[in-house]
PDB file of C-alpha atoms in Angstrom:
ATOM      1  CA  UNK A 955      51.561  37.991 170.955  1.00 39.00           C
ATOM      2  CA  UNK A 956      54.320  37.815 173.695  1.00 45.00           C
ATOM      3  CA  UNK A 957      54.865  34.962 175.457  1.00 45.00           C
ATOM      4  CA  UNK A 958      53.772  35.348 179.479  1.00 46.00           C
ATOM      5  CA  UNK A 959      54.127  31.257 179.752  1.00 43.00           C
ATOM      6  CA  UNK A 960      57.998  31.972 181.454  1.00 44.00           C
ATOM      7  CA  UNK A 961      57.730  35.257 182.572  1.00 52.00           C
ATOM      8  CA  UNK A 962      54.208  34.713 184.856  1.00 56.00           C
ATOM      9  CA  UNK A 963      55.590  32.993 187.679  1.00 58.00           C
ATOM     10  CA  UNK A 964      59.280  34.948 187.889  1.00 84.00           C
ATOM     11  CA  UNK A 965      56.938  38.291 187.583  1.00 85.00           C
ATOM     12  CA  UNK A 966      54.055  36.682 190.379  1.00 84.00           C
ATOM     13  CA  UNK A 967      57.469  36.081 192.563  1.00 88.00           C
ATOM     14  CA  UNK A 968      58.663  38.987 192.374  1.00 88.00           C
ATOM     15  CA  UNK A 969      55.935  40.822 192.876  1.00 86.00           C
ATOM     16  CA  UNK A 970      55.249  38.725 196.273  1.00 85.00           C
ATOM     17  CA  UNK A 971      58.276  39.477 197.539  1.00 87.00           C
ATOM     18  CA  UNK A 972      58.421  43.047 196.519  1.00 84.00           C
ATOM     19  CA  UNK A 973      54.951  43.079 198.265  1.00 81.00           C
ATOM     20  CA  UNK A 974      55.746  42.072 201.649  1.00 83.00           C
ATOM     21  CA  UNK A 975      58.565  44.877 201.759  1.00 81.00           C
ATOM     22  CA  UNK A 976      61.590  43.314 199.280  1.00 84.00           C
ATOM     23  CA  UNK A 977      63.203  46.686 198.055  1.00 80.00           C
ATOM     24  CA  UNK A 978      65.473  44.246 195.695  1.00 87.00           C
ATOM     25  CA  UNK A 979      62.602  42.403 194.266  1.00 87.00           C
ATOM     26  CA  UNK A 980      61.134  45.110 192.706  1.00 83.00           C
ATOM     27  CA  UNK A 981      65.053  46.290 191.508  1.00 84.00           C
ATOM     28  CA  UNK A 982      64.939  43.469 189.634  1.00 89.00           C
ATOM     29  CA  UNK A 983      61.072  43.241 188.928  1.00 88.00           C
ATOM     30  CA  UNK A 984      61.275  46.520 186.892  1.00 86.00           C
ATOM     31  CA  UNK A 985      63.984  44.993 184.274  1.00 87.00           C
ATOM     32  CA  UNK A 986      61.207  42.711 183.675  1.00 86.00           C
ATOM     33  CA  UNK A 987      58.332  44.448 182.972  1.00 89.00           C
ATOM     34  CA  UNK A 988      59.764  47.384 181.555  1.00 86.00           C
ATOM     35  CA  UNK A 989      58.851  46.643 177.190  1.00 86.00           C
ATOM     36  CA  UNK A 990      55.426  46.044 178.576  1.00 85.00           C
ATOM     37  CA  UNK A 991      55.331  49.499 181.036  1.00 87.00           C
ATOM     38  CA  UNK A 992      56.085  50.786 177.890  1.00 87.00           C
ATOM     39  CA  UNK A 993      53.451  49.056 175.479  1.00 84.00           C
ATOM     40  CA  UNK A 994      50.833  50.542 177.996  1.00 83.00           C
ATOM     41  CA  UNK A 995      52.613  53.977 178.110  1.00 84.00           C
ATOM     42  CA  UNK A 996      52.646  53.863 173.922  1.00 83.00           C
ATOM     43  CA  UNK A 997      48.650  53.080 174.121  1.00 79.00           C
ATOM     44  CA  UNK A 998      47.685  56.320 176.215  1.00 77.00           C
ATOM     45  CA  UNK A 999      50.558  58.393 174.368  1.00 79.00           C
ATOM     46  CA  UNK A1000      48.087  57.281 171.077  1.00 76.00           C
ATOM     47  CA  UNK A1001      45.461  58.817 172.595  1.00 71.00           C
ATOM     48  CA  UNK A1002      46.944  62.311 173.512  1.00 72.00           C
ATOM     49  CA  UNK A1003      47.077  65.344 171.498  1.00 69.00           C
ATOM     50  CA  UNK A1004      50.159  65.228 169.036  1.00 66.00           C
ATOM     51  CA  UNK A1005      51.934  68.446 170.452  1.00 66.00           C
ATOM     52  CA  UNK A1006      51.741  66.364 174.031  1.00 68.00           C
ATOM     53  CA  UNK A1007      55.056  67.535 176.279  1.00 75.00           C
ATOM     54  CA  UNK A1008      54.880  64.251 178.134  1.00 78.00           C
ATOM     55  CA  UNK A1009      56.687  61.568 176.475  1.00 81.00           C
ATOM     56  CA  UNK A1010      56.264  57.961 177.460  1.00 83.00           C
ATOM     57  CA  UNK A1011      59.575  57.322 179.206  1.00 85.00           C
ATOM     58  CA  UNK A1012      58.675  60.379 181.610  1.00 85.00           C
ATOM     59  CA  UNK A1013      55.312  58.470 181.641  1.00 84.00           C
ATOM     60  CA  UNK A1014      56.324  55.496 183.241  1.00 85.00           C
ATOM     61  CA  UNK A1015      58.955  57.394 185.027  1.00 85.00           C
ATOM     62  CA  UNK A1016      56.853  58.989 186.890  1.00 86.00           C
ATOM     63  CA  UNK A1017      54.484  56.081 187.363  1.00 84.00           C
ATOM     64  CA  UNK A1018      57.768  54.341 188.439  1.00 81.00           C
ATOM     65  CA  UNK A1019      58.474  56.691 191.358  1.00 80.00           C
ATOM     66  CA  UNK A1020      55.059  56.707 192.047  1.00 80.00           C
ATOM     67  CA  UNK A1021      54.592  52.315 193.056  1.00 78.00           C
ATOM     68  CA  UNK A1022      57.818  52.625 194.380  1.00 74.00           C
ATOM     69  CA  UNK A1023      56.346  54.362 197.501  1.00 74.00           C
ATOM     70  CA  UNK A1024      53.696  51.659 197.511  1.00 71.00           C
ATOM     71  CA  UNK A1025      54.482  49.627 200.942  1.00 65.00           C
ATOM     72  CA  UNK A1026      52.598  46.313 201.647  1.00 65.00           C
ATOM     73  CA  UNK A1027      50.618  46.068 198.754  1.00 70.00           C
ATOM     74  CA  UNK A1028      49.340  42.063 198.113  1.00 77.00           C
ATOM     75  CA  UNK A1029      50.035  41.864 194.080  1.00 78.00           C
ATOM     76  CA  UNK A1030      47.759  38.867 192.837  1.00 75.00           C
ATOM     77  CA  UNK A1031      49.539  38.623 190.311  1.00 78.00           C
ATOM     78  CA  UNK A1032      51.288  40.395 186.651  1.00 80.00           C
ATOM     79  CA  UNK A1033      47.993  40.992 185.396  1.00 79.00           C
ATOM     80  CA  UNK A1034      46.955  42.757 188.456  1.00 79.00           C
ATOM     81  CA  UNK A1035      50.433  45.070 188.596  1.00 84.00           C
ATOM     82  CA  UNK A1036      50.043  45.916 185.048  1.00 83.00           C
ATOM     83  CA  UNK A1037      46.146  47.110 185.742  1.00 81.00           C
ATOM     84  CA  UNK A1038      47.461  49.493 188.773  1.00 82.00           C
ATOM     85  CA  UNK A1039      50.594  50.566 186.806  1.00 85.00           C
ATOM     86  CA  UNK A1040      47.675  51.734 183.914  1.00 84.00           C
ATOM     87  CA  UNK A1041      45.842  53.272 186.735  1.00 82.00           C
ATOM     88  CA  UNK A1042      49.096  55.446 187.976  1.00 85.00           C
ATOM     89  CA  UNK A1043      50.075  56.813 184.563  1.00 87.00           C
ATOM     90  CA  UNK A1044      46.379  57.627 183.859  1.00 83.00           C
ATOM     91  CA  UNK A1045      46.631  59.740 187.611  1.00 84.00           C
ATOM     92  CA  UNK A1046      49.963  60.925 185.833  1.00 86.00           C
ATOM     93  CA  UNK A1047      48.901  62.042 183.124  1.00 85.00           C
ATOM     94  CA  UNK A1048      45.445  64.128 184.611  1.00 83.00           C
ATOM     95  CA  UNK A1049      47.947  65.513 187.289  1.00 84.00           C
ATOM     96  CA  UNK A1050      49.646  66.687 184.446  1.00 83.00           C
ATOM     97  CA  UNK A1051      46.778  67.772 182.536  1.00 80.00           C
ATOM     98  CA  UNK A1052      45.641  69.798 185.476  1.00 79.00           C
ATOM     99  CA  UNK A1053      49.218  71.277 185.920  1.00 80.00           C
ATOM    100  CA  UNK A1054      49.037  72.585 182.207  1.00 75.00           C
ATOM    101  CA  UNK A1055      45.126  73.908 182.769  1.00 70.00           C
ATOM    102  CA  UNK A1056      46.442  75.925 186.032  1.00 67.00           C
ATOM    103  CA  UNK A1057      49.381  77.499 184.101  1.00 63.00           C
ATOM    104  CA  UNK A1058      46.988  78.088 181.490  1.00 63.00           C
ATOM    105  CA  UNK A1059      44.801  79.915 183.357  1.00 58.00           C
ATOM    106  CA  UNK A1060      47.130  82.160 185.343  1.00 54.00           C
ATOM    107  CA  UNK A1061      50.480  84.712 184.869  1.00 42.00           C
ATOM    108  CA  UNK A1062      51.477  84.275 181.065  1.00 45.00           C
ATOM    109  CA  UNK A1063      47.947  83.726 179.677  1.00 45.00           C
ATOM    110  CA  UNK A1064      45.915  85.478 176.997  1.00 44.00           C
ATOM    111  CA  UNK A1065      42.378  87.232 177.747  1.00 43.00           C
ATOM    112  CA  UNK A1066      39.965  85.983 175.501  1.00 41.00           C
ATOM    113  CA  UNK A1067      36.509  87.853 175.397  1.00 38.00           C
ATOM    114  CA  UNK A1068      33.555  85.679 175.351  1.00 37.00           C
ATOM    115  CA  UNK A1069      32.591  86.670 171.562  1.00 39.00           C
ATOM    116  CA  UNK A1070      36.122  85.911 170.419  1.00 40.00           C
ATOM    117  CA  UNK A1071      35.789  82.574 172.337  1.00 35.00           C
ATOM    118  CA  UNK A1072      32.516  81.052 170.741  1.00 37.00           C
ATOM    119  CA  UNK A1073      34.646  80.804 167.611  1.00 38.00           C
ATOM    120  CA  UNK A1074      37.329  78.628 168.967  1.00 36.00           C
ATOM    121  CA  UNK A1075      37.004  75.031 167.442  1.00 36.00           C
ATOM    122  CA  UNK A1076      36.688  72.147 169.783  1.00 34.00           C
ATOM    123  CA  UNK A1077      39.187  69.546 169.652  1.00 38.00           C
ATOM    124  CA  UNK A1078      37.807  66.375 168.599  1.00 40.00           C
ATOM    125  CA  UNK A1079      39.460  64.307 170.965  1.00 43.00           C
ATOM    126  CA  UNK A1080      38.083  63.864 174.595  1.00 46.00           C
ATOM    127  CA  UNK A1081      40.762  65.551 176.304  1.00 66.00           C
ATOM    128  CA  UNK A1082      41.966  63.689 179.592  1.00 72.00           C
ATOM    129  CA  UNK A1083      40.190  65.322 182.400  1.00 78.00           C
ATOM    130  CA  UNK A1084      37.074  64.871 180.599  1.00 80.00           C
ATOM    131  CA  UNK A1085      37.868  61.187 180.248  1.00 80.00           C
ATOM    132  CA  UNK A1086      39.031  60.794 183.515  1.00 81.00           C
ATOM    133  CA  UNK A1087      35.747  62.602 185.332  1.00 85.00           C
ATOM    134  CA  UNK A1088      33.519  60.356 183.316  1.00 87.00           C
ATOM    135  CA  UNK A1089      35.544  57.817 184.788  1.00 86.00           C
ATOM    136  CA  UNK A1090      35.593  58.811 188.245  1.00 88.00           C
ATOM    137  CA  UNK A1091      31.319  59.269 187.725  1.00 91.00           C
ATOM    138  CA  UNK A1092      31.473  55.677 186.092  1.00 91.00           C
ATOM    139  CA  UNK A1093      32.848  54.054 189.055  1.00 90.00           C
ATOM    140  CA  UNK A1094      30.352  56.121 191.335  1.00 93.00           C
ATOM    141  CA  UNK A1095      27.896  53.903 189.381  1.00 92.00           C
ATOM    142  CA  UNK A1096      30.261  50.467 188.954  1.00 93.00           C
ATOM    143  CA  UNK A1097      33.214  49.686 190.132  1.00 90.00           C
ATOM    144  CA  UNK A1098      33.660  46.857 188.384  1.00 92.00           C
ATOM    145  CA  UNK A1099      33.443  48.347 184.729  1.00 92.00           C
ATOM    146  CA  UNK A1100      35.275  51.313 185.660  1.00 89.00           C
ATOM    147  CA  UNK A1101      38.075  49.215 186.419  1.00 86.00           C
ATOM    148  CA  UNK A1102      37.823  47.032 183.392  1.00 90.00           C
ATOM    149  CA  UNK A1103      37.614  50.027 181.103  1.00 87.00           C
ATOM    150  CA  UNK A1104      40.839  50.908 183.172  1.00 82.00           C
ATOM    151  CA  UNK A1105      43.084  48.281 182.130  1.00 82.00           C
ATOM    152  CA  UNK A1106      41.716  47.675 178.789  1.00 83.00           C
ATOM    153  CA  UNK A1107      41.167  51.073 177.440  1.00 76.00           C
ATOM    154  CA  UNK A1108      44.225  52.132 178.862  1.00 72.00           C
ATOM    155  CA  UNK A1109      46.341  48.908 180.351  1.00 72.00           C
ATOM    156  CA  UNK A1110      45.909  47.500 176.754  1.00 74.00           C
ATOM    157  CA  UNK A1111      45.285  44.228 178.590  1.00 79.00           C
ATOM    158  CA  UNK A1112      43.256  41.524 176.473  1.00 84.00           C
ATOM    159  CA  UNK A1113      40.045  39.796 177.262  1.00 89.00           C
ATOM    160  CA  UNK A1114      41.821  37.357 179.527  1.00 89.00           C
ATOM    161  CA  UNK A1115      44.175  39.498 181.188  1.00 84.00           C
ATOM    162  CA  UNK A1116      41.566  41.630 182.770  1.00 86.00           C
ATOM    163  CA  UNK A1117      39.120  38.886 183.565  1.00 88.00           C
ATOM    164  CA  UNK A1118      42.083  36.955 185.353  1.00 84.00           C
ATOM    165  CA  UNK A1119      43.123  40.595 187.437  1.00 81.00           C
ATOM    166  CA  UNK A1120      39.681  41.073 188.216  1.00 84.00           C
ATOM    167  CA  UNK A1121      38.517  37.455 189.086  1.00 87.00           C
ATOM    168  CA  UNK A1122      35.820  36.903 186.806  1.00 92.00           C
ATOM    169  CA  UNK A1123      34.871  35.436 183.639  1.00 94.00           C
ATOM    170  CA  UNK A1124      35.213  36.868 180.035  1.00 94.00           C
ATOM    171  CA  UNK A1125      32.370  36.973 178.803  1.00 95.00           C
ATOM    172  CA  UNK A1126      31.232  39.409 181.816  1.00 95.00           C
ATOM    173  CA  UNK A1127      34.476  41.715 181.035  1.00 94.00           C
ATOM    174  CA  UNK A1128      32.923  41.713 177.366  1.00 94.00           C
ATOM    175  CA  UNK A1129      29.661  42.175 178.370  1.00 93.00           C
ATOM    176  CA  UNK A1130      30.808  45.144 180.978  1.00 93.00           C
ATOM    177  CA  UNK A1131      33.230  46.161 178.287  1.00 92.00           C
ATOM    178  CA  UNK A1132      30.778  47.008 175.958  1.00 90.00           C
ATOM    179  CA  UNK A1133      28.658  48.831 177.754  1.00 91.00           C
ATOM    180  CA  UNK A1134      31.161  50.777 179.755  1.00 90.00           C
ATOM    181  CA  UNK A1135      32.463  52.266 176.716  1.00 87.00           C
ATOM    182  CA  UNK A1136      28.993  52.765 175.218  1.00 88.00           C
ATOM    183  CA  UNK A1137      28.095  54.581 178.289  1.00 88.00           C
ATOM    184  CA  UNK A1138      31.604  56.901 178.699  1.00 86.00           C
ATOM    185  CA  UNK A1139      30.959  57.920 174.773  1.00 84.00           C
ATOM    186  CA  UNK A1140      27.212  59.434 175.714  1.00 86.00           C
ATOM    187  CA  UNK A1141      28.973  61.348 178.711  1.00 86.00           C
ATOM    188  CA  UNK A1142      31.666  62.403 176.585  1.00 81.00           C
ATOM    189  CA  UNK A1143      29.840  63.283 173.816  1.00 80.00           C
ATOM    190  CA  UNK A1144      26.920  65.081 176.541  1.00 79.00           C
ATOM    191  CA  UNK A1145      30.015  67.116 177.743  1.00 69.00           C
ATOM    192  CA  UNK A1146      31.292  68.205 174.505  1.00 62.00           C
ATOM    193  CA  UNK A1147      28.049  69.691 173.199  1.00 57.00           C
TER     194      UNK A1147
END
């Protein structure tokens, strides 16, 4: 369990200051929360498909050059940066996916007739832009538990963590935990058959 007691408030300060236009705060905000950028790139690198070309330094990379062009954003605090830096590499990595599906689907690719197609096994994995357009319908339908399934599913943050970014208590982030990811497995599993 890492210790947030003496990080919290240097992190919160920093991320005030970076927020109300500091270029130098966030220089030396990143230093900081760099081992845990990379605990929550690790987490969604688990869930991708072994062969994945995206490693997690180009994973937070690009999430990096990403919040840099964030201007006047009000950070409540760490909590709350590490649930939006989960939400930009998950937008990484389904740019990414969709990148790979384009390529796939033009120039270089092989013609498969339908016959020869039917046989193809189905991964067993939700891929990404499956997951991520359940998620998109989920927060059609709540906001709320979208979000939570955002930074816990892929943020990694605990119980607390997500309650305190979102403002509520834990036992609704476990209640809305639960049944978010009881209802994204029935639209996964919907999709897949």
């Amino acid at each position: 369990m890492r210790d947030e007691s003496s990080e919290s408030p240097n992190v919160t300060k920093l991320l005030v200051a970076w927020g109300k236009g500091d270029r130098e705060a966030f220089d030396r905000l990143m230093p900081q929360v760099q081992q845990e950028l990379h605990r929550i790139a690790d987490h969604y690198m688990a869930a991708e498909r072994s062969e994945h070309d995206l490693q997690a330094t180009a994973l937070i990379n690009e999430a990096y050059l990403r919040l840099v062009e964030w201007k006047d954003v009000r950070w409540a605090d760490r909590a709350h940066f590490f649930g939006m830096a989960a939400n930009m590499m998950r937008r990484v990595l389904v740019d990414h996916a969709r990148r790979r599906d384009r390529a796939k689907r033009g120039g270089d690719a092989i013609h498969v007739s339908l016959v020869e197609a039917a046989h193809v096994p189905t991964p067993e994995r939700a891929d990404v832009l499956a997951l991520d357009a359940a998620l998109d319908q989920l927060e059609k339908l709540d906001v709320r538990k979208s979000r939570i399934v955002e930074m816990r599913f892929f943020g990694g943050l605990r119980l607390e963590e997500t309650a305190e970014a979102l403002n509520i208590s834990v036992a609704t982030v476990r209640r809305d935990w639960s049944l978010a990811r009881a209802w994204l497995f029935r639209e996964l599993k919907q999709n897949v058959s």
